[in-house]
């Protein structure tokens, strides 16, 4: 396994692999790896000739007052995990190489999609995400890139960005991996106190409640969101940022439920912002 931090060296590796007829599978991450990340890497290894994983805590996707400085990091452990998975390259660029002084080019999606759900609580977040992913695609030159459904809105934004900027990259979305008690795996779970960790699975339980209501025939989004909010109201020291029952492509709230539905929530448990979602296909 090679660890590359130089941008030109990364691109040259991918060009050589492509010239040798090998496709590149790319998994962008912010590190502090868990089995959710591992599932993406394993799928990339199955489908591609070479696997590149990036570890980069991208400053442009964090807002003022967010957890950029505190974001958990453990490069040594991450490299051990990726080495055991026989990844070809771990790309670890420096922030000052990605965004040198005077940097001024950003990818801004002009669509209501980026202002909804997480976009409402994290202004500028998806601009930072789209910018770094576009830059990484240009550096790593992947044929396939792997993302987790856990970040549902990010998946939608990246698919749109890749299509509209004509990146020749196939975007693959894989299911959310969960802890045994249902909590969606996340690097940020490490912030939770013992008490918060114990309470956190309630978030997934609230999504399952919504799913159950829909499967039992409830078609009014408003009824479902208020039941979910009521369930989440039992969480101590929690701020419910949003409870959404929306069209899974447009993120618009339907009056009556039909088609593919995204059930999504964001909750701040103490200082930790947690998101989760499930997809439901209605016939
Ligand atoms: P992050 O390091 O949190 O930026 O995540 C890197 C990639 O892993 C993103 O595509 C995430 O959606 C994905 N990911 C994060 N958590 C999970 C999870 N629990 N299950 C599957 N994929 C995940």
CSV table of C-alpha atoms and ligand atoms in Angstrom, one decimal:
chain,number,residue,atom,x,y,z
A,1,UNK,CA,0.0,0.0,0.0
A,2,UNK,CA,1.3,3.4,-0.9
A,3,UNK,CA,0.6,6.6,1.1
A,4,UNK,CA,0.7,9.6,-1.2
A,5,UNK,CA,0.3,13.2,-0.1
A,6,UNK,CA,1.6,14.9,-3.2
A,7,UNK,CA,-1.2,15.8,-5.7
A,8,UNK,CA,0.8,15.3,-8.9
A,9,UNK,CA,2.1,11.9,-7.7
A,10,UNK,CA,-1.5,10.8,-7.0
A,11,UNK,CA,-2.6,11.7,-10.5
A,12,UNK,CA,0.4,10.1,-12.1
A,13,UNK,CA,-0.4,6.8,-10.2
A,14,UNK,CA,-3.9,6.8,-11.6
A,15,UNK,CA,-2.7,7.6,-15.1
A,16,UNK,CA,-0.3,4.7,-15.0
A,17,UNK,CA,-3.0,2.3,-13.8
A,18,UNK,CA,-5.5,3.5,-16.4
A,19,UNK,CA,-2.8,3.1,-19.1
A,20,UNK,CA,-2.3,-0.5,-17.9
A,21,UNK,CA,-6.0,-1.1,-18.4
A,22,UNK,CA,-6.9,-1.0,-14.7
A,23,UNK,CA,-9.9,1.0,-13.5
A,24,UNK,CA,-9.7,3.1,-10.3
A,25,UNK,CA,-12.2,2.8,-7.6
A,26,UNK,CA,-12.2,5.8,-5.2
A,27,UNK,CA,-13.5,6.1,-1.7
A,28,UNK,CA,-13.3,9.7,-0.3
A,29,UNK,CA,-13.3,9.9,3.5
A,30,UNK,CA,-12.4,12.2,6.4
A,31,UNK,CA,-10.7,9.3,8.2
A,32,UNK,CA,-11.3,7.9,11.7
A,33,UNK,CA,-12.5,4.8,9.8
A,34,UNK,CA,-15.2,2.5,10.9
A,35,UNK,CA,-17.0,-0.5,9.3
A,36,UNK,CA,-19.2,1.8,7.2
A,37,UNK,CA,-16.1,3.1,5.4
A,38,UNK,CA,-14.7,-0.4,5.2
A,39,UNK,CA,-17.9,-1.6,3.3
A,40,UNK,CA,-17.2,1.0,0.7
A,41,UNK,CA,-13.6,0.0,0.3
A,42,UNK,CA,-14.5,-3.7,0.0
A,43,UNK,CA,-17.0,-3.0,-2.7
A,44,UNK,CA,-14.5,-0.8,-4.6
A,45,UNK,CA,-12.0,-3.7,-4.4
A,46,UNK,CA,-14.6,-6.1,-5.9
A,47,UNK,CA,-15.4,-3.9,-8.8
A,48,UNK,CA,-12.2,-2.1,-9.7
A,49,UNK,CA,-8.6,-2.9,-10.7
A,50,UNK,CA,-7.1,-0.5,-8.1
A,51,UNK,CA,-8.5,1.2,-5.0
A,52,UNK,CA,-7.7,4.7,-3.8
A,53,UNK,CA,-9.0,5.9,-0.4
A,54,UNK,CA,-8.5,9.6,0.5
A,55,UNK,CA,-8.3,10.8,4.0
A,56,UNK,CA,-8.8,14.5,4.1
A,57,UNK,CA,-10.7,16.6,6.7
A,58,UNK,CA,-12.0,19.2,4.3
A,59,UNK,CA,-12.0,22.6,5.9
A,60,UNK,CA,-14.3,24.2,3.3
A,61,UNK,CA,-17.3,22.0,4.3
A,62,UNK,CA,-17.2,23.1,8.0
A,63,UNK,CA,-18.9,26.3,9.0
A,64,UNK,CA,-17.7,28.7,11.7
A,65,UNK,CA,-18.2,27.2,15.1
A,66,UNK,CA,-18.4,23.6,13.8
A,67,UNK,CA,-16.1,20.8,14.7
A,68,UNK,CA,-13.2,21.1,12.2
A,69,UNK,CA,-10.5,21.4,14.8
A,70,UNK,CA,-12.0,18.7,17.1
A,71,UNK,CA,-12.9,16.3,14.3
A,72,UNK,CA,-11.5,12.9,15.4
A,73,UNK,CA,-8.2,11.8,13.7
A,74,UNK,CA,-6.1,8.6,14.0
A,75,UNK,CA,-4.0,8.2,10.8
A,76,UNK,CA,-1.9,5.4,12.2
A,77,UNK,CA,-5.0,3.3,12.9
A,78,UNK,CA,-6.6,4.2,9.6
A,79,UNK,CA,-3.5,3.1,7.7
A,80,UNK,CA,-3.5,-0.3,9.5
A,81,UNK,CA,-7.1,-0.8,8.6
A,82,UNK,CA,-6.6,0.1,4.9
A,83,UNK,CA,-3.4,-1.9,4.7
A,84,UNK,CA,-5.2,-5.0,5.9
A,85,UNK,CA,-7.8,-4.4,3.1
A,86,UNK,CA,-5.0,-4.3,0.5
A,87,UNK,CA,-5.9,-0.8,-0.7
A,88,UNK,CA,-3.5,0.4,-3.4
A,89,UNK,CA,-3.2,4.0,-2.4
A,90,UNK,CA,-4.2,6.1,0.6
A,91,UNK,CA,-4.2,9.8,-0.6
A,92,UNK,CA,-3.6,12.2,2.3
A,93,UNK,CA,-3.3,15.7,0.8
A,94,UNK,CA,-2.4,18.7,3.0
A,95,UNK,CA,-5.1,21.4,3.3
A,96,UNK,CA,-2.6,24.0,2.1
A,97,UNK,CA,-1.9,22.0,-1.1
A,98,UNK,CA,-5.7,21.6,-1.7
A,99,UNK,CA,-6.4,25.2,-0.9
A,100,UNK,CA,-3.3,27.3,-1.4
A,101,UNK,CA,-3.3,31.0,-0.2
A,102,UNK,CA,-5.6,33.0,-2.5
A,103,UNK,CA,-7.6,29.9,-3.5
A,104,UNK,CA,-10.8,31.1,-5.1
A,105,UNK,CA,-12.6,28.4,-7.2
A,106,UNK,CA,-15.7,26.7,-5.7
A,107,UNK,CA,-18.5,24.5,-7.0
A,108,UNK,CA,-21.8,26.0,-6.1
A,109,UNK,CA,-24.9,24.0,-7.1
A,110,UNK,CA,-27.7,26.5,-7.9
A,111,UNK,CA,-30.6,24.3,-6.8
A,112,UNK,CA,-33.0,24.2,-3.9
A,113,UNK,CA,-31.5,20.8,-3.0
A,114,UNK,CA,-28.5,22.3,-1.2
A,115,UNK,CA,-30.6,24.6,1.0
A,116,UNK,CA,-32.9,21.9,2.4
A,117,UNK,CA,-32.4,19.5,5.3
A,118,UNK,CA,-28.7,19.7,6.4
A,119,UNK,CA,-28.2,22.7,4.1
A,120,UNK,CA,-30.6,24.8,6.2
A,121,UNK,CA,-28.5,24.1,9.4
A,122,UNK,CA,-25.0,24.1,7.7
A,123,UNK,CA,-25.0,26.9,5.2
A,124,UNK,CA,-22.1,26.5,2.7
A,125,UNK,CA,-21.6,22.9,3.6
A,126,UNK,CA,-22.6,21.4,0.3
A,127,UNK,CA,-20.5,24.0,-1.6
A,128,UNK,CA,-17.5,22.7,0.3
A,129,UNK,CA,-18.4,19.1,-0.3
A,130,UNK,CA,-19.0,19.6,-4.0
A,131,UNK,CA,-15.8,21.6,-4.4
A,132,UNK,CA,-13.6,19.0,-2.6
A,133,UNK,CA,-15.2,16.0,-4.4
A,134,UNK,CA,-14.7,17.7,-7.8
A,135,UNK,CA,-11.1,18.5,-7.0
A,136,UNK,CA,-10.5,14.9,-5.8
A,137,UNK,CA,-12.1,13.5,-8.9
A,138,UNK,CA,-9.8,15.6,-11.0
A,139,UNK,CA,-6.7,14.4,-9.0
A,140,UNK,CA,-7.6,10.7,-8.5
A,141,UNK,CA,-9.2,10.2,-12.0
A,142,UNK,CA,-11.5,7.4,-10.8
A,143,UNK,CA,-13.9,5.4,-13.0
A,144,UNK,CA,-16.1,4.6,-10.0
A,145,UNK,CA,-16.5,6.5,-6.7
A,146,UNK,CA,-18.2,5.1,-3.6
A,147,UNK,CA,-20.4,7.0,-1.1
A,148,UNK,CA,-22.7,6.0,1.8
A,149,UNK,CA,-26.4,6.4,1.9
A,150,UNK,CA,-26.0,7.6,5.5
A,151,UNK,CA,-25.3,11.0,4.0
A,152,UNK,CA,-28.3,10.9,1.8
A,153,UNK,CA,-28.3,14.5,0.7
A,154,UNK,CA,-24.6,14.4,0.0
A,155,UNK,CA,-25.2,11.5,-2.4
A,156,UNK,CA,-27.9,13.5,-4.3
A,157,UNK,CA,-25.6,16.6,-4.5
A,158,UNK,CA,-22.6,14.6,-5.7
A,159,UNK,CA,-24.6,12.7,-8.3
A,160,UNK,CA,-26.0,16.0,-9.7
A,161,UNK,CA,-22.6,17.7,-9.6
A,162,UNK,CA,-20.8,14.8,-11.4
A,163,UNK,CA,-23.5,14.6,-14.0
A,164,UNK,CA,-23.7,18.3,-14.7
A,165,UNK,CA,-20.0,18.9,-14.8
A,166,UNK,CA,-19.6,15.8,-17.0
A,167,UNK,CA,-17.2,13.9,-14.8
A,168,UNK,CA,-16.8,10.4,-16.4
A,169,UNK,CA,-17.3,8.8,-12.9
A,170,UNK,CA,-19.9,6.3,-12.0
A,171,UNK,CA,-21.2,7.2,-8.5
A,172,UNK,CA,-22.0,4.1,-6.4
A,173,UNK,CA,-24.2,4.5,-3.3
A,174,UNK,CA,-24.0,1.8,-0.6
A,175,UNK,CA,-26.3,1.1,2.4
A,176,UNK,CA,-25.8,2.6,5.8
A,177,UNK,CA,-23.9,0.3,8.3
A,178,UNK,CA,-25.3,0.3,11.8
A,179,UNK,CA,-24.1,-0.7,15.3
A,180,UNK,CA,-25.9,-3.7,16.8
A,181,UNK,CA,-28.4,-1.4,18.5
A,182,UNK,CA,-29.3,0.4,15.2
A,183,UNK,CA,-27.2,3.6,15.6
A,184,UNK,CA,-25.8,4.6,12.2
A,185,UNK,CA,-22.0,4.2,12.3
A,186,UNK,CA,-20.3,7.6,12.2
A,187,UNK,CA,-16.8,9.0,13.1
A,188,UNK,CA,-18.7,11.6,15.2
A,189,UNK,CA,-20.2,8.9,17.5
A,190,UNK,CA,-16.9,9.0,19.4
A,191,UNK,CA,-18.0,12.4,20.8
A,192,UNK,CA,-21.0,10.9,22.6
A,193,UNK,CA,-20.9,10.6,26.4
A,194,UNK,CA,-21.9,7.1,27.8
A,195,UNK,CA,-25.3,8.4,28.5
A,196,UNK,CA,-25.8,10.0,25.1
A,197,UNK,CA,-24.5,6.8,23.4
A,198,UNK,CA,-27.1,4.8,25.3
A,199,UNK,CA,-29.9,7.1,24.1
A,200,UNK,CA,-28.7,7.6,20.5
A,201,UNK,CA,-30.3,4.5,19.0
A,202,UNK,CA,-33.7,6.2,19.6
A,203,UNK,CA,-32.9,8.2,16.4
A,204,UNK,CA,-33.1,5.0,14.2
A,205,UNK,CA,-36.0,3.8,16.3
A,206,UNK,CA,-37.9,7.0,15.3
A,207,UNK,CA,-37.2,6.3,11.6
A,208,UNK,CA,-38.5,2.7,12.1
A,209,UNK,CA,-41.7,4.1,13.7
A,210,UNK,CA,-42.2,6.3,10.6
A,211,UNK,CA,-41.6,3.4,8.3
A,212,UNK,CA,-44.2,1.3,10.3
A,213,UNK,CA,-46.8,4.1,10.0
A,214,UNK,CA,-46.3,4.3,6.3
A,215,UNK,CA,-46.4,0.6,5.8
A,216,UNK,CA,-49.7,0.6,7.8
A,217,UNK,CA,-51.2,3.0,5.3
A,218,UNK,CA,-50.5,6.5,6.7
A,219,UNK,CA,-50.0,8.7,3.7
A,220,UNK,CA,-49.9,12.1,5.4
A,221,UNK,CA,-46.3,13.3,5.8
A,222,UNK,CA,-47.4,15.7,8.5
A,223,UNK,CA,-48.8,12.9,10.7
A,224,UNK,CA,-45.6,11.0,10.4
A,225,UNK,CA,-43.2,13.9,11.2
A,226,UNK,CA,-45.2,14.8,14.3
A,227,UNK,CA,-45.1,11.2,15.5
A,228,UNK,CA,-41.3,11.1,15.0
A,229,UNK,CA,-40.8,14.4,16.7
A,230,UNK,CA,-42.9,13.2,19.6
A,231,UNK,CA,-40.7,10.1,19.9
A,232,UNK,CA,-37.5,12.1,19.7
A,233,UNK,CA,-38.8,14.6,22.3
A,234,UNK,CA,-38.0,11.9,24.9
A,235,UNK,CA,-34.3,12.4,24.3
A,236,UNK,CA,-32.6,14.4,27.0
A,237,UNK,CA,-30.5,17.4,26.1
A,238,UNK,CA,-31.4,17.1,22.4
A,239,UNK,CA,-32.1,19.6,19.7
A,240,UNK,CA,-34.2,18.2,16.8
A,241,UNK,CA,-32.9,20.0,13.8
A,242,UNK,CA,-35.2,18.5,11.2
A,243,UNK,CA,-37.6,15.5,10.7
A,244,UNK,CA,-38.2,15.1,7.0
A,245,UNK,CA,-40.5,12.9,5.0
A,246,UNK,CA,-39.7,13.9,1.5
A,247,UNK,CA,-39.4,12.8,-2.1
A,248,UNK,CA,-36.1,10.9,-2.3
A,249,UNK,CA,-34.9,12.7,-5.4
A,250,UNK,CA,-36.3,16.3,-5.1
A,251,UNK,CA,-36.3,16.5,-1.2
A,252,UNK,CA,-39.6,18.3,-1.6
A,253,UNK,CA,-42.2,17.5,1.0
A,254,UNK,CA,-45.1,15.6,-0.7
A,255,UNK,CA,-48.6,16.4,0.5
A,256,UNK,CA,-49.6,12.8,0.1
A,257,UNK,CA,-46.9,10.1,0.0
A,258,UNK,CA,-46.1,8.3,-3.2
A,259,UNK,CA,-43.0,7.1,-5.1
A,260,UNK,CA,-39.6,6.8,-3.3
A,261,UNK,CA,-39.6,8.5,0.1
A,262,UNK,CA,-36.6,9.6,2.2
A,263,UNK,CA,-37.2,9.6,5.9
A,264,UNK,CA,-34.4,11.7,7.4
A,265,UNK,CA,-33.6,13.2,10.7
A,266,UNK,CA,-30.9,15.4,12.2
A,267,UNK,CA,-30.5,15.7,16.0
A,268,UNK,CA,-28.0,17.5,18.1
A,269,UNK,CA,-27.4,15.2,21.1
A,270,UNK,CA,-25.5,17.4,23.5
A,271,UNK,CA,-22.7,18.8,21.3
A,272,UNK,CA,-22.9,16.0,18.7
A,273,UNK,CA,-24.8,16.5,15.5
A,274,UNK,CA,-26.2,13.1,14.3
A,275,UNK,CA,-28.0,12.4,11.1
A,276,UNK,CA,-29.8,9.3,9.9
A,277,UNK,CA,-32.2,8.2,7.2
A,278,UNK,CA,-34.0,5.4,5.5
A,279,UNK,CA,-35.4,5.0,2.0
A,280,UNK,CA,-38.9,3.6,1.4
A,281,UNK,CA,-40.2,2.6,-2.0
A,282,UNK,CA,-44.0,3.1,-2.2
A,283,UNK,CA,-45.8,1.3,-4.9
B,1,LIG,P1,-16.9,10.6,6.2
B,1,LIG,O1,-15.5,10.1,6.5
B,1,LIG,O2,-17.8,10.6,7.4
B,1,LIG,O3,-16.9,11.8,5.4
B,1,LIG,O4,-17.5,9.4,5.3
B,1,LIG,C1,-16.9,9.0,4.1
B,1,LIG,C2,-17.9,8.1,3.3
B,1,LIG,O5,-18.3,7.0,4.1
B,1,LIG,C3,-19.1,8.9,2.9
B,1,LIG,O6,-19.5,8.5,1.6
B,1,LIG,C4,-20.1,8.5,3.9
B,1,LIG,O7,-21.5,8.5,3.4
B,1,LIG,C5,-19.7,7.0,4.1
B,1,LIG,N1,-20.2,6.5,5.4
B,1,LIG,C6,-20.2,7.2,6.6
B,1,LIG,N2,-20.8,6.5,7.6
B,1,LIG,C7,-21.3,5.4,6.9
B,1,LIG,C8,-22.1,4.3,7.4
B,1,LIG,N3,-22.5,4.1,8.7
B,1,LIG,N4,-22.4,3.3,6.5
B,1,LIG,C9,-22.0,3.4,5.2
B,1,LIG,N5,-21.3,4.5,4.7
B,1,LIG,C10,-21.0,5.4,5.6
